[in-house]
Tab-separated table of C-alpha atoms in Angstrom:
chain	number	residue	atom	x	y	z
A	1	MET	CA	45.616	52.742	97.754
A	2	ALA	CA	48.640	50.815	96.492
A	3	PRO	CA	49.762	53.512	93.981
A	4	ALA	CA	49.662	56.177	96.720
A	5	ALA	CA	51.795	54.033	99.020
A	6	HIS	CA	54.417	53.665	96.323
A	7	ALA	CA	54.352	57.415	95.582
A	8	ARG	CA	55.469	58.460	99.068
A	9	PRO	CA	58.862	56.620	98.985
A	10	GLU	CA	59.409	57.946	95.483
A	11	ARG	CA	58.858	61.541	96.628
A	12	ARG	CA	61.225	61.026	99.564
A	13	GLY	CA	63.825	59.665	97.185
A	14	ARG	CA	63.551	62.695	94.921
A	15	ALA	CA	63.872	65.011	97.960
A	16	ARG	CA	67.080	63.272	99.018
A	17	VAL	CA	68.497	63.679	95.516
A	18	ARG	CA	67.688	67.409	95.542
A	19	ALA	CA	69.318	67.801	98.962
A	20	ARG	CA	72.502	66.097	97.738
A	21	ARG	CA	72.594	68.353	94.692
A	22	THR	CA	72.161	71.463	96.845
A	23	LEU	CA	74.977	70.371	99.164
A	24	SER	CA	77.237	69.582	96.223
A	25	ALA	CA	76.559	72.995	94.688
A	26	ALA	CA	77.435	74.729	97.959
A	27	VAL	CA	80.697	72.798	98.271
A	28	LEU	CA	81.615	73.527	94.676
A	29	SER	CA	80.801	77.223	95.131
A	30	ALA	CA	83.067	77.453	98.190
A	31	ALA	CA	85.814	75.574	96.387
A	32	GLY	CA	85.455	77.883	93.415
A	33	LEU	CA	85.828	80.937	95.623
A	34	VAL	CA	88.940	79.431	97.205
A	35	ALA	CA	90.389	78.854	93.758
A	36	LEU	CA	89.519	82.425	92.758
A	37	ALA	CA	91.192	83.791	95.873
A	38	CYS	CA	94.283	81.705	95.175
A	39	ALA	CA	94.424	82.907	91.596
A	40	LEU	CA	94.217	86.519	92.735
A	41	GLY	CA	97.114	85.973	95.152
A	42	GLY	CA	97.914	86.655	98.788
A	43	LEU	CA	96.414	83.461	100.208
A	44	SER	CA	99.142	80.869	99.891
A	45	THR	CA	98.319	79.300	103.277
A	46	SER	CA	94.639	79.015	102.434
A	47	CYS	CA	95.485	77.619	99.008
A	48	TRP	CA	97.652	74.977	100.629
A	49	LEU	CA	94.817	74.029	102.952
A	50	ALA	CA	92.470	73.798	99.977
A	51	GLY	CA	94.844	71.566	98.057
A	52	THR	CA	95.544	74.221	95.428
A	53	ALA	CA	99.067	74.781	94.183
A	54	PRO	CA	100.922	77.447	96.232
A	55	VAL	CA	100.993	80.950	94.807
A	56	PRO	CA	103.366	83.850	95.573
A	57	PRO	CA	102.212	86.552	98.039
A	58	ALA	CA	100.114	89.393	96.667
A	59	ALA	CA	102.020	92.312	95.213
A	60	ASP	CA	102.660	95.358	97.364
A	61	ASP	CA	100.706	98.499	96.475
A	62	GLY	CA	103.702	100.755	97.101
A	63	GLU	CA	102.668	101.814	100.615
A	64	GLY	CA	103.387	98.603	102.485
A	65	ARG	CA	99.910	97.154	101.994
A	66	PRO	CA	98.912	94.091	99.951
A	67	ALA	CA	97.539	94.852	96.495
A	68	ARG	CA	93.788	95.519	96.385
A	69	ARG	CA	92.959	92.343	94.512
A	70	GLY	CA	94.623	90.259	97.219
A	71	LEU	CA	92.609	92.025	99.901
A	72	VAL	CA	89.375	91.503	98.003
A	73	ALA	CA	90.164	87.820	97.603
A	74	ALA	CA	91.038	87.457	101.264
A	75	SER	CA	87.819	89.157	102.332
A	76	LEU	CA	85.769	87.009	99.984
A	77	LEU	CA	87.344	83.780	101.188
A	78	THR	CA	87.012	84.724	104.852
A	79	THR	CA	83.332	85.580	104.465
A	80	VAL	CA	82.577	82.260	102.775
A	81	ALA	CA	84.692	80.072	105.023
A	82	LEU	CA	83.953	81.695	108.359
A	83	GLY	CA	80.743	83.619	107.810
A	84	ALA	CA	80.266	87.260	108.748
A	85	PRO	CA	82.944	88.867	110.966
A	86	ALA	CA	82.418	88.029	114.599
A	87	GLU	CA	81.205	90.801	116.840
A	88	SER	CA	83.560	91.988	119.521
A	89	TRP	CA	83.440	94.485	122.327
A	90	ALA	CA	85.785	97.126	123.640
A	91	PHE	CA	87.755	96.998	126.872
A	92	ALA	CA	85.837	96.879	130.155
A	93	ASN	CA	86.394	100.597	130.863
A	94	ARG	CA	85.086	101.675	127.457
A	95	PHE	CA	83.246	104.990	127.173
A	96	GLU	CA	80.240	103.180	125.739
A	97	GLU	CA	79.487	99.838	124.137
A	98	VAL	CA	79.504	99.568	120.354
A	99	LYS	CA	78.993	96.106	118.942
A	100	GLY	CA	80.295	95.034	115.566
A	101	PRO	CA	83.396	93.790	113.766
A	102	LYS	CA	86.635	95.360	114.957
A	103	ARG	CA	90.032	95.909	113.333
A	104	PRO	CA	92.591	95.765	116.146
A	105	GLY	CA	95.544	95.157	113.837
A	106	VAL	CA	98.576	93.031	114.629
A	107	GLN	CA	100.860	93.752	117.556
A	108	PRO	CA	104.188	94.851	116.004
A	109	PRO	CA	107.371	92.867	116.638
A	110	GLY	CA	109.294	94.095	119.663
A	111	VAL	CA	106.303	95.897	121.158
A	112	GLY	CA	104.966	94.901	124.561
A	113	GLN	CA	107.979	92.731	125.364
A	114	GLY	CA	109.427	94.690	128.260
A	115	GLY	CA	111.767	96.903	126.260
A	116	PRO	CA	113.945	98.235	124.849
A	117	LEU	CA	111.635	100.428	122.809
A	118	VAL	CA	111.585	100.299	119.037
A	119	GLY	CA	111.383	103.258	116.701
A	120	CYS	CA	108.733	104.264	114.170
A	121	GLY	CA	108.084	103.699	110.494
A	122	ASN	CA	107.525	106.496	107.980
A	123	ALA	CA	103.842	107.057	108.720
A	124	PRO	CA	102.836	110.082	110.842
A	125	ASN	CA	101.096	107.957	113.456
A	126	CYS	CA	103.890	107.200	115.892
A	127	PHE	CA	106.140	108.815	118.492
A	128	SER	CA	109.128	107.127	120.100
A	129	SER	CA	111.987	108.018	122.425
A	130	ALA	CA	114.026	105.057	121.183
A	131	PRO	CA	117.583	105.893	120.122
A	132	GLY	CA	117.888	106.243	116.364
A	133	THR	CA	114.334	107.476	115.804
A	134	ASP	CA	114.185	110.155	113.088
A	135	GLU	CA	113.377	113.759	113.987
A	136	ASP	CA	109.792	113.599	112.671
A	137	HIS	CA	108.944	110.886	115.199
A	138	PHE	CA	111.433	111.335	118.037
A	139	LEU	CA	109.840	112.211	121.373
A	140	THR	CA	112.208	113.761	123.875
A	141	PRO	CA	112.160	111.599	127.021
A	142	TRP	CA	110.077	112.954	129.869
A	143	ARG	CA	112.016	113.941	132.975
A	144	PHE	CA	111.450	113.596	136.716
A	145	SER	CA	113.643	115.510	139.173
A	146	SER	CA	113.230	113.505	142.361
A	147	GLY	CA	111.751	110.418	143.929
A	148	GLY	CA	113.649	107.789	141.982
A	149	VAL	CA	112.411	105.129	139.582
A	150	ALA	CA	109.912	103.567	141.982
A	151	THR	CA	108.076	106.845	142.580
A	152	ALA	CA	108.201	107.844	138.917
A	153	PHE	CA	106.811	104.481	137.839
A	154	ALA	CA	104.032	104.728	140.424
A	155	ASP	CA	103.175	108.207	139.134
A	156	ILE	CA	102.846	107.014	135.542
A	157	ALA	CA	100.891	103.914	136.490
A	158	SER	CA	98.410	105.928	138.553
A	159	ILE	CA	97.927	108.521	135.824
A	160	VAL	CA	97.348	105.847	133.201
A	161	ARG	CA	94.838	104.014	135.402
A	162	ALA	CA	92.944	107.283	135.873
A	163	TYR	CA	92.939	108.070	132.151
A	164	PRO	CA	89.372	108.879	131.032
A	165	PRO	CA	88.315	106.981	127.864
A	166	GLY	CA	86.592	109.328	125.453
A	167	GLN	CA	88.613	112.392	126.468
A	168	ARG	CA	88.946	114.824	123.563
A	169	GLY	CA	86.896	112.422	121.484
A	170	ILE	CA	89.439	109.577	121.480
A	171	ASP	CA	89.995	106.156	123.038
A	172	GLY	CA	86.285	105.568	123.536
A	173	GLY	CA	86.905	101.823	123.395
A	174	GLY	CA	88.835	102.049	126.635
A	175	PHE	CA	92.276	100.737	127.506
A	176	GLU	CA	93.977	97.904	129.317
A	177	ILE	CA	97.364	97.617	130.994
A	178	LYS	CA	98.906	94.537	129.445
A	179	ARG	CA	102.231	94.506	131.223
A	180	SER	CA	103.402	96.272	134.353
A	181	ASP	CA	106.824	95.665	135.875
A	182	ALA	CA	107.756	98.123	138.587
A	183	GLN	CA	111.140	96.496	139.126
A	184	SER	CA	112.283	97.124	135.555
A	185	GLY	CA	110.243	100.313	135.195
A	186	TYR	CA	108.275	99.055	132.193
A	187	LEU	CA	104.585	99.689	131.478
A	188	TYR	CA	102.679	98.541	128.364
A	189	VAL	CA	99.136	99.688	127.612
A	190	GLN	CA	96.722	99.101	124.737
A	191	PHE	CA	94.165	101.776	123.857
A	192	GLU	CA	91.178	101.094	121.626
A	193	ALA	CA	89.157	103.280	119.259
A	194	LEU	CA	85.438	103.134	119.962
A	195	LYS	CA	83.835	102.218	116.633
A	196	LYS	CA	86.380	100.311	114.571
A	197	GLY	CA	88.358	98.893	117.457
A	198	TYR	CA	91.763	100.081	116.216
A	199	ILE	CA	94.417	99.312	118.842
A	200	ASP	CA	97.239	101.723	119.642
A	201	ASP	CA	100.251	100.475	121.605
A	202	VAL	CA	101.781	102.683	124.322
A	203	GLU	CA	104.948	101.856	126.265
A	204	PHE	CA	106.838	103.583	129.044
A	205	VAL	CA	110.357	102.777	130.238
A	206	VAL	CA	111.523	104.544	133.424
A	207	ARG	CA	115.284	104.985	133.902
A	208	SER	CA	117.243	106.705	136.654
A	209	ASP	CA	120.190	109.013	136.414
A	210	SER	CA	123.148	107.428	138.115
A	211	GLY	CA	123.661	108.565	141.696
A	212	SER	CA	120.473	110.624	142.110
A	213	GLY	CA	116.706	110.461	142.420
A	214	SER	CA	116.163	112.031	139.028
A	215	GLY	CA	115.739	110.270	135.714
A	216	GLU	CA	113.832	109.999	132.472
A	217	VAL	CA	110.947	108.147	130.887
A	218	LEU	CA	111.228	106.822	127.361
A	219	VAL	CA	107.870	106.696	125.618
A	220	ARG	CA	106.519	104.994	122.523
A	221	CYS	CA	102.966	105.581	121.292
A	222	ALA	CA	101.853	104.286	117.895
A	223	SER	CA	98.898	103.155	115.818
A	224	ARG	CA	98.791	99.690	114.297
A	225	VAL	CA	96.319	100.353	111.478
A	226	GLY	CA	96.327	103.062	108.825
A	227	ARG	CA	98.783	105.750	107.832
A	228	LEU	CA	97.269	108.759	109.632
A	229	ASP	CA	96.032	108.841	113.215
A	230	MET	CA	94.116	112.135	113.016
A	231	GLY	CA	95.986	113.433	116.045
A	232	VAL	CA	94.921	110.615	118.364
A	233	ASN	CA	98.393	109.683	119.626
A	234	ALA	CA	99.257	113.323	120.295
A	235	LYS	CA	96.022	113.934	122.224
A	236	ARG	CA	96.621	110.831	124.330
A	237	LEU	CA	100.221	111.635	125.210
A	238	ASN	CA	99.426	115.279	125.868
A	239	ARG	CA	96.713	114.307	128.349
A	240	ILE	CA	99.063	111.949	130.196
A	241	SER	CA	101.895	114.496	130.255
A	242	GLU	CA	99.554	117.239	131.498
A	243	ASP	CA	98.299	115.039	134.328
A	244	LEU	CA	101.854	114.120	135.326
A	245	GLN	CA	102.898	117.755	135.523
A	246	GLN	CA	99.918	118.561	137.743
A	247	LEU	CA	101.004	116.055	140.406
A	248	PRO	CA	102.146	117.554	143.733
A	249	GLY	CA	105.860	118.214	144.036
A	250	GLY	CA	106.402	119.633	140.564
A	251	ARG	CA	108.998	117.001	139.687
A	252	TRP	CA	107.761	116.279	136.170
A	253	ALA	CA	108.798	117.883	132.877
A	254	ALA	CA	106.921	116.356	129.955
A	255	PRO	CA	106.664	118.733	126.987
A	256	LYS	CA	103.486	118.604	124.916
A	257	ILE	CA	103.342	117.516	121.294
A	258	SER	CA	102.810	120.773	119.408
A	259	PRO	CA	102.823	122.103	115.831
A	260	GLU	CA	106.173	123.739	116.555
A	261	ALA	CA	107.780	120.502	117.729
A	262	PHE	CA	106.146	118.200	115.150
A	263	PRO	CA	105.104	120.291	112.131
A	264	LYS	CA	104.973	117.369	109.689
A	265	TYR	CA	102.816	115.248	111.971
A	266	VAL	CA	100.384	118.087	112.652
A	267	ASN	CA	100.119	119.143	108.992
A	268	GLU	CA	99.428	115.613	107.746
A	269	ASN	CA	96.885	114.853	110.450
A	270	ARG	CA	94.790	118.004	110.154
């Protein structure tokens, strides 16, 4: 019986040694992946946290995106350090629920801050009434002929709130009004794609003509992620403009986005 009694502590000791080795291997594997990511570039902050010498940002691929190797490294490091991407859900008024990782993108500087509106980049996924916007992206301000700023703002807010997610096959993830200021005439809304969770930013700025009840609405509607939008921003704005022009009183003039007005946008997003 004595040899058996001595064997049990010995087995427990060997098990503890194996557990330590397994833990050490896992730590070393994670550290190795961090080092690999740092060597590939684009993760200077993560490298600093890992105690690795800082590296310069990943090279640009020529279209404003980090080089592929930097993206691969970032994805690899994120998966190891944080596990699989967390599931997220669309806005409360979504067309239907689709679980899974989403790619909302980063809110651009100057957007959602109460105005003034900013312009667009080169990609055919944006429209803006901001002064200085080039002709391929410039959206002529919408006009209202009476009622003043307060009525015009109320019109836009009501139409946006009644917007049906999923119309024309877009915005199935729903939308949410993020900022509404009737006094300044500013409205900021985020719309979400159903499956991937891409967020598009939409802003309205209502301004009056001096000395009358008429005025204009400056609009900006743009995608955060990707170069093309496959016509999503046009379909969204056209639905809102159509609904405005159907309001009683006939005070709205909000021309649709068409192939004639935006030939480059339409051709690239076919």
